[in-house]
mmCIF file of C-alpha atoms in Angstrom:
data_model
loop_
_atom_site.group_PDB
_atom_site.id
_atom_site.type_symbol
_atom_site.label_atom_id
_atom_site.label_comp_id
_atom_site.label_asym_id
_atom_site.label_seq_id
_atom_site.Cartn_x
_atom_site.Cartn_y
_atom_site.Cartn_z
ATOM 1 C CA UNK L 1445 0.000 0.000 0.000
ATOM 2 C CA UNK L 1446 1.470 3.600 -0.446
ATOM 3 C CA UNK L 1447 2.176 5.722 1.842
ATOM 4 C CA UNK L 1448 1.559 8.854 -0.074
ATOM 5 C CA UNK L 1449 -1.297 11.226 -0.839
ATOM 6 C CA UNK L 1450 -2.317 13.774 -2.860
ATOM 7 C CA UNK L 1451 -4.496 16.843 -1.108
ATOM 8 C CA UNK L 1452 -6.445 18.807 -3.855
ATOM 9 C CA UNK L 1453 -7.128 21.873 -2.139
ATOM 10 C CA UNK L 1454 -10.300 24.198 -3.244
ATOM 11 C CA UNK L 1455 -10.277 23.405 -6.918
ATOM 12 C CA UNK L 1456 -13.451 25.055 -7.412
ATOM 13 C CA UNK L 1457 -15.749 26.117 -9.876
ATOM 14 C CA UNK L 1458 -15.969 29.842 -7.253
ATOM 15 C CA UNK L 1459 -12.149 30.712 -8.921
ATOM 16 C CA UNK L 1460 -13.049 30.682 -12.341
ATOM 17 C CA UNK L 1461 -13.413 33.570 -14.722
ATOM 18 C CA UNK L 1462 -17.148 33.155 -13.821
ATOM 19 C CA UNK L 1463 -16.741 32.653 -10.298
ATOM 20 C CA UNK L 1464 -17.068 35.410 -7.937
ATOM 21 C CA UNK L 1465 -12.771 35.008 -7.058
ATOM 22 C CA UNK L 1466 -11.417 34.388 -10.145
ATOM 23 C CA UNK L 1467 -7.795 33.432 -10.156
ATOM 24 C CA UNK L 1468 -4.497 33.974 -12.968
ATOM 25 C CA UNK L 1469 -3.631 30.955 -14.297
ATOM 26 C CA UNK L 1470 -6.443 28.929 -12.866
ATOM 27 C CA UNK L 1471 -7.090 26.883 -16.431
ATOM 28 C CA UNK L 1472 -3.312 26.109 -16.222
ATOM 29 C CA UNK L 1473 -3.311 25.098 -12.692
ATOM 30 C CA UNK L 1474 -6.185 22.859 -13.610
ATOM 31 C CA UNK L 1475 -4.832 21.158 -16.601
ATOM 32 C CA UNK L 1476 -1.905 20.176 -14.477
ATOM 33 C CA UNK L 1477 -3.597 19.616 -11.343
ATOM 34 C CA UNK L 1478 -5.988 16.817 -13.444
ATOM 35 C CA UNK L 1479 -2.755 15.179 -14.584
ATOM 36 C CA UNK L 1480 -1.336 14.773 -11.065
ATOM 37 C CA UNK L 1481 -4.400 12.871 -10.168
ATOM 38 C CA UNK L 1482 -4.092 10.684 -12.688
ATOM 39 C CA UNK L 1483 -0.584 9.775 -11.970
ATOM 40 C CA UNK L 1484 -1.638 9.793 -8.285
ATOM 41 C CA UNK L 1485 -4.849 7.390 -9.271
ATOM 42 C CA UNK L 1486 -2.412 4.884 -11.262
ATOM 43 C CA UNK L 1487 0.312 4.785 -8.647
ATOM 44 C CA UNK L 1488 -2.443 3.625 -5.963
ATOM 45 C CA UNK L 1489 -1.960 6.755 -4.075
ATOM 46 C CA UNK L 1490 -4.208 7.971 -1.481
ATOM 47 C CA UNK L 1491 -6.503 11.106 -3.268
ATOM 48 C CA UNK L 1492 -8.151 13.997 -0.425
ATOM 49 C CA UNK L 1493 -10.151 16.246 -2.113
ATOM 50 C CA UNK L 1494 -10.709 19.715 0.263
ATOM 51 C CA UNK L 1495 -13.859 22.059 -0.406
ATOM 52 C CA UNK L 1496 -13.843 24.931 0.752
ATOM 53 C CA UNK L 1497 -17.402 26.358 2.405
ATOM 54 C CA UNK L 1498 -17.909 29.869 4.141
ATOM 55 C CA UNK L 1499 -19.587 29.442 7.592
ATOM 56 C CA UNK L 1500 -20.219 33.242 8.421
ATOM 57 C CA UNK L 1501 -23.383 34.147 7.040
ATOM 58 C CA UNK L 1502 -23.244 37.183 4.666
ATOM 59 C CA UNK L 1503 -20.198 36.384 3.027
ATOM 60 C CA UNK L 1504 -20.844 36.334 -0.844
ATOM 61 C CA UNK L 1505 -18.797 33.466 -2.072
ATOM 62 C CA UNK L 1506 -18.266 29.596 -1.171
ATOM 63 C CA UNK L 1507 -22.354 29.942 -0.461
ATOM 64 C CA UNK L 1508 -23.412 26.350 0.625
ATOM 65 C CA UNK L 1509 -25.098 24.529 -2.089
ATOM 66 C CA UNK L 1510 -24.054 27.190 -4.892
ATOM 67 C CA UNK L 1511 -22.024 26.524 -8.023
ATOM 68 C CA UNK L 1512 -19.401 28.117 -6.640
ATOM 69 C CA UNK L 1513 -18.584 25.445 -3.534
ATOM 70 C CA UNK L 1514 -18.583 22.750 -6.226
ATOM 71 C CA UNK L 1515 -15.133 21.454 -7.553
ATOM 72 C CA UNK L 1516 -14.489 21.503 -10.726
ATOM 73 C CA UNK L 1517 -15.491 18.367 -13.349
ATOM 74 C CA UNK L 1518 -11.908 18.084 -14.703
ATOM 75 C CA UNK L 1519 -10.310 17.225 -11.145
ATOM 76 C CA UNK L 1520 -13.415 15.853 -9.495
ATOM 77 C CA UNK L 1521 -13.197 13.391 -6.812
ATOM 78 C CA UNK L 1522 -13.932 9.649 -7.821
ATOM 79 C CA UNK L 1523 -17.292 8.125 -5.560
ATOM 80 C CA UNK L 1524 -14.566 6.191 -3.368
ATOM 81 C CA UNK L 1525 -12.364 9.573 -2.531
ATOM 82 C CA UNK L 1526 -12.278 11.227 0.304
ATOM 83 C CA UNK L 1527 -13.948 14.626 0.282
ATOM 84 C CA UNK L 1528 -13.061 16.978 3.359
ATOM 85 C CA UNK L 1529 -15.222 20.011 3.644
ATOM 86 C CA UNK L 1530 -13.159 23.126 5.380
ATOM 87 C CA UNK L 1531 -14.364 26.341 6.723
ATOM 88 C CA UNK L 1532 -11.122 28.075 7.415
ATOM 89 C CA UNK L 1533 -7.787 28.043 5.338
ATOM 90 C CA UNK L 1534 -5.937 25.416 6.975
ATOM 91 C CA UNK L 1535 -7.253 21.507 5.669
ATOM 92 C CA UNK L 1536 -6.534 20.117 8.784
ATOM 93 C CA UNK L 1537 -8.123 22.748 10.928
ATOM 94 C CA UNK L 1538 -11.615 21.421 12.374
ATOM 95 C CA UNK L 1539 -11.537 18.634 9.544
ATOM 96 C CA UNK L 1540 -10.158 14.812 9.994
ATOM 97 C CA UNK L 1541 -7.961 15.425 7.129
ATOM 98 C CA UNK L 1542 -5.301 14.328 9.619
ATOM 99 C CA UNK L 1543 -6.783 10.926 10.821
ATOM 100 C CA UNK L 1544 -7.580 10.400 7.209
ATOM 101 C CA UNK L 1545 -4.171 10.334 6.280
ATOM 102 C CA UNK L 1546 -2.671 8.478 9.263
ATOM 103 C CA UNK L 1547 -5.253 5.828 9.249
ATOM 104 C CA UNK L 1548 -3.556 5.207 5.794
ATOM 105 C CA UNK L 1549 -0.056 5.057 7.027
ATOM 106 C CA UNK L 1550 0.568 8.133 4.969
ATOM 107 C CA UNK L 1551 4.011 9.930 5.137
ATOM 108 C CA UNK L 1552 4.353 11.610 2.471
ATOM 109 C CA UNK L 1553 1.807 14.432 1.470
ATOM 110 C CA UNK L 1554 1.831 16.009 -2.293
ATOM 111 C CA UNK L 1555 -0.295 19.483 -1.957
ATOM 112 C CA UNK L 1556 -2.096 21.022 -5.424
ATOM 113 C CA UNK L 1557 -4.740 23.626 -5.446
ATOM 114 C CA UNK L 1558 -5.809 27.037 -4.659
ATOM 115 C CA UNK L 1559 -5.175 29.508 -3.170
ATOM 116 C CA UNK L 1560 -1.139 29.832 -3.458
ATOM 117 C CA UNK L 1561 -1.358 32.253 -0.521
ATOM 118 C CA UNK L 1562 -4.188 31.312 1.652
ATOM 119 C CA UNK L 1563 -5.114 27.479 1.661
ATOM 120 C CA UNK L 1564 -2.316 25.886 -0.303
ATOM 121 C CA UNK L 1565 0.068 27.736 2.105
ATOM 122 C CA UNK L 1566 -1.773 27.380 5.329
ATOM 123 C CA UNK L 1567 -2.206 23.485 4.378
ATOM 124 C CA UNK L 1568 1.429 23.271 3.583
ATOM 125 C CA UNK L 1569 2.659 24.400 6.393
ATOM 126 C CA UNK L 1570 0.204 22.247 8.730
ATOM 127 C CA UNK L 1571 1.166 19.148 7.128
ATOM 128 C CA UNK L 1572 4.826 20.066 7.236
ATOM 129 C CA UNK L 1573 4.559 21.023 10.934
ATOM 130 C CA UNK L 1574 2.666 17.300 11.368
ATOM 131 C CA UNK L 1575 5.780 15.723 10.533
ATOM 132 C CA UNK L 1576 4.661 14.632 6.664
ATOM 133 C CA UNK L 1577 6.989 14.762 3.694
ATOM 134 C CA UNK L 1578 5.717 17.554 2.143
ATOM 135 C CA UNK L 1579 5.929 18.452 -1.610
ATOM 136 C CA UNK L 1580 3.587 21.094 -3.173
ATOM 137 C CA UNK L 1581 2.995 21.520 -7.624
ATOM 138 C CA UNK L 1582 3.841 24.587 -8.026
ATOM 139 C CA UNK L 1583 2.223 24.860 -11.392
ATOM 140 C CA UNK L 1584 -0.666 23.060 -10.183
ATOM 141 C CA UNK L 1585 -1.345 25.908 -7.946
ATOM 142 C CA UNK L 1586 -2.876 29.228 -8.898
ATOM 143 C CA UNK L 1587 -3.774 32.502 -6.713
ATOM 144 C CA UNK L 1588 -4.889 35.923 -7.667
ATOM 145 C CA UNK L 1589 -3.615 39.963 -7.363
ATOM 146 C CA UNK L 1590 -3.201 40.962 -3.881
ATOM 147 C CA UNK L 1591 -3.462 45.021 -2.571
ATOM 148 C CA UNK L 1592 -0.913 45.828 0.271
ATOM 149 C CA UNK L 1593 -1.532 49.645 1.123
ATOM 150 C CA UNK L 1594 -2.514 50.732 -1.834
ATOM 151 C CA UNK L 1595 0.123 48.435 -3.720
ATOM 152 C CA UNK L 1596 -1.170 46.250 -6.193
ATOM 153 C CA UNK L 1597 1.026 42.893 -5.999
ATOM 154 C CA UNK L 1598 0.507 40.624 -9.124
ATOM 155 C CA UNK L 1599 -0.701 36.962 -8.740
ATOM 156 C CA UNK L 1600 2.513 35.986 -10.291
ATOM 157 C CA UNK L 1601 4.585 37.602 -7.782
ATOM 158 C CA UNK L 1602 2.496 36.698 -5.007
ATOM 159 C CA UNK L 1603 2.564 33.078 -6.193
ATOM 160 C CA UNK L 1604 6.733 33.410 -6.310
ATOM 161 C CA UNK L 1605 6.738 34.778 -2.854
ATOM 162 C CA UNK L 1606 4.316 32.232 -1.413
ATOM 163 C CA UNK L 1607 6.260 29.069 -3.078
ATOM 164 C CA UNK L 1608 9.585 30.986 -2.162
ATOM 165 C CA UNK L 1609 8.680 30.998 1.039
ATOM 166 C CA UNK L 1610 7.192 27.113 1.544
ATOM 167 C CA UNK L 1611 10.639 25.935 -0.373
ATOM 168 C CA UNK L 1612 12.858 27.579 2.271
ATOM 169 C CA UNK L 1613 11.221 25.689 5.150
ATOM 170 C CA UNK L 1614 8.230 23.436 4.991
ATOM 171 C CA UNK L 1615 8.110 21.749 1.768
ATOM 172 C CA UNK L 1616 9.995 21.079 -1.982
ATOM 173 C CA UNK L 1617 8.467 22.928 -4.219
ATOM 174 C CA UNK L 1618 8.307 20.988 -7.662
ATOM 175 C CA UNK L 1619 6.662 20.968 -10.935
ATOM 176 C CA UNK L 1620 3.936 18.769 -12.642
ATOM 177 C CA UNK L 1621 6.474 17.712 -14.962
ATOM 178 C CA UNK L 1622 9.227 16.515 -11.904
ATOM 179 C CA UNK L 1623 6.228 15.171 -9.821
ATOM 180 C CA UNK L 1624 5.136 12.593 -12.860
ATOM 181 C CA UNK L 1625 8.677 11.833 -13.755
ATOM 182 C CA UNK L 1626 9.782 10.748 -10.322
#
């Protein structure tokens, strides 16, 4: 049995172009995210899929039971994959994404998804901090413009920063292309 998994993190139809948080480079990050699953699928690897939901009423996106919260067809989860529903950035916080994966024997934890700098990077570091061999697909990853007093900061840069950032302490940082070749 493997002892790896693959956590697909808010893939969701709510960061498309017609979603209300559309993100730059989400078809990209899509394309590749769909082939890591497959090459997770065929190696027998363990598959999490994480939607996010908002819990505070009055927030206008991730509505329960909207288009938005669902993810999207080309990476959907298969009827015998485990889907975690999340209210806060963090996939482990409040979930069982944790038991999930020890019940498994997991050790090693592959992280694709959205957003670079919110739940791809608060996920990252929780499973690092966990103890878990943690890789995340970069290019499998996609986030969106960010405003710093009165600074715009381009997804691209922010995405840089963010997988910058995870490389230096709490996971390798890799690309679709290295993740199916190794």
């Amino acid at each position: 049995m493997s002892k790896r998994a693959v956590v697909v993190v808010d893939l969701q139809n709510e960061y498309l172009p017609t979603g209300k948080l559309p993100l730059a480079g989400i078809d990209q990050a899509l394309d590749n995210a769909a082939r890591v699953i497959a090459v997770a699928r065929s190696k027998g690897d363990l598959l999490v899929h994480v939607r996010h939901e908002s819990a505070q009423p009055g927030i206008p996106f991730f509505v329960h039971q909207t288009d938005g919260v669902r993810i999207h067809p080309s990476v959907a989860p298969l009827e015998a994959e485990h889907v975690i529903i999340k209210h806060s950035p963090n996939a482990f916080l409040n979930t069982d994404l944790k038991q999930t994966l020890d019940a498994q024997g997991i050790e090693e934890v592959t992280i694709i998804g959205a957003m670079s700098h919110m739940c791809v990077d608060a996920t990252t570091r929780a499973s690092s901090d966990f103890g878990y061999k943690t890789t995340v697909i970069d290019d499998a990853c996609a986030t969106r413009d960010l405003e710093f007093r009165g600074q715009i900061v381009p997804a691209a840069q922010v995405h840089a920063a963010m997988m910058s950032a995870l490389a230096f302490a709490y996971a390798k940082v890799a690309t679709t292309e290295e993740y199916m070749t190794a």
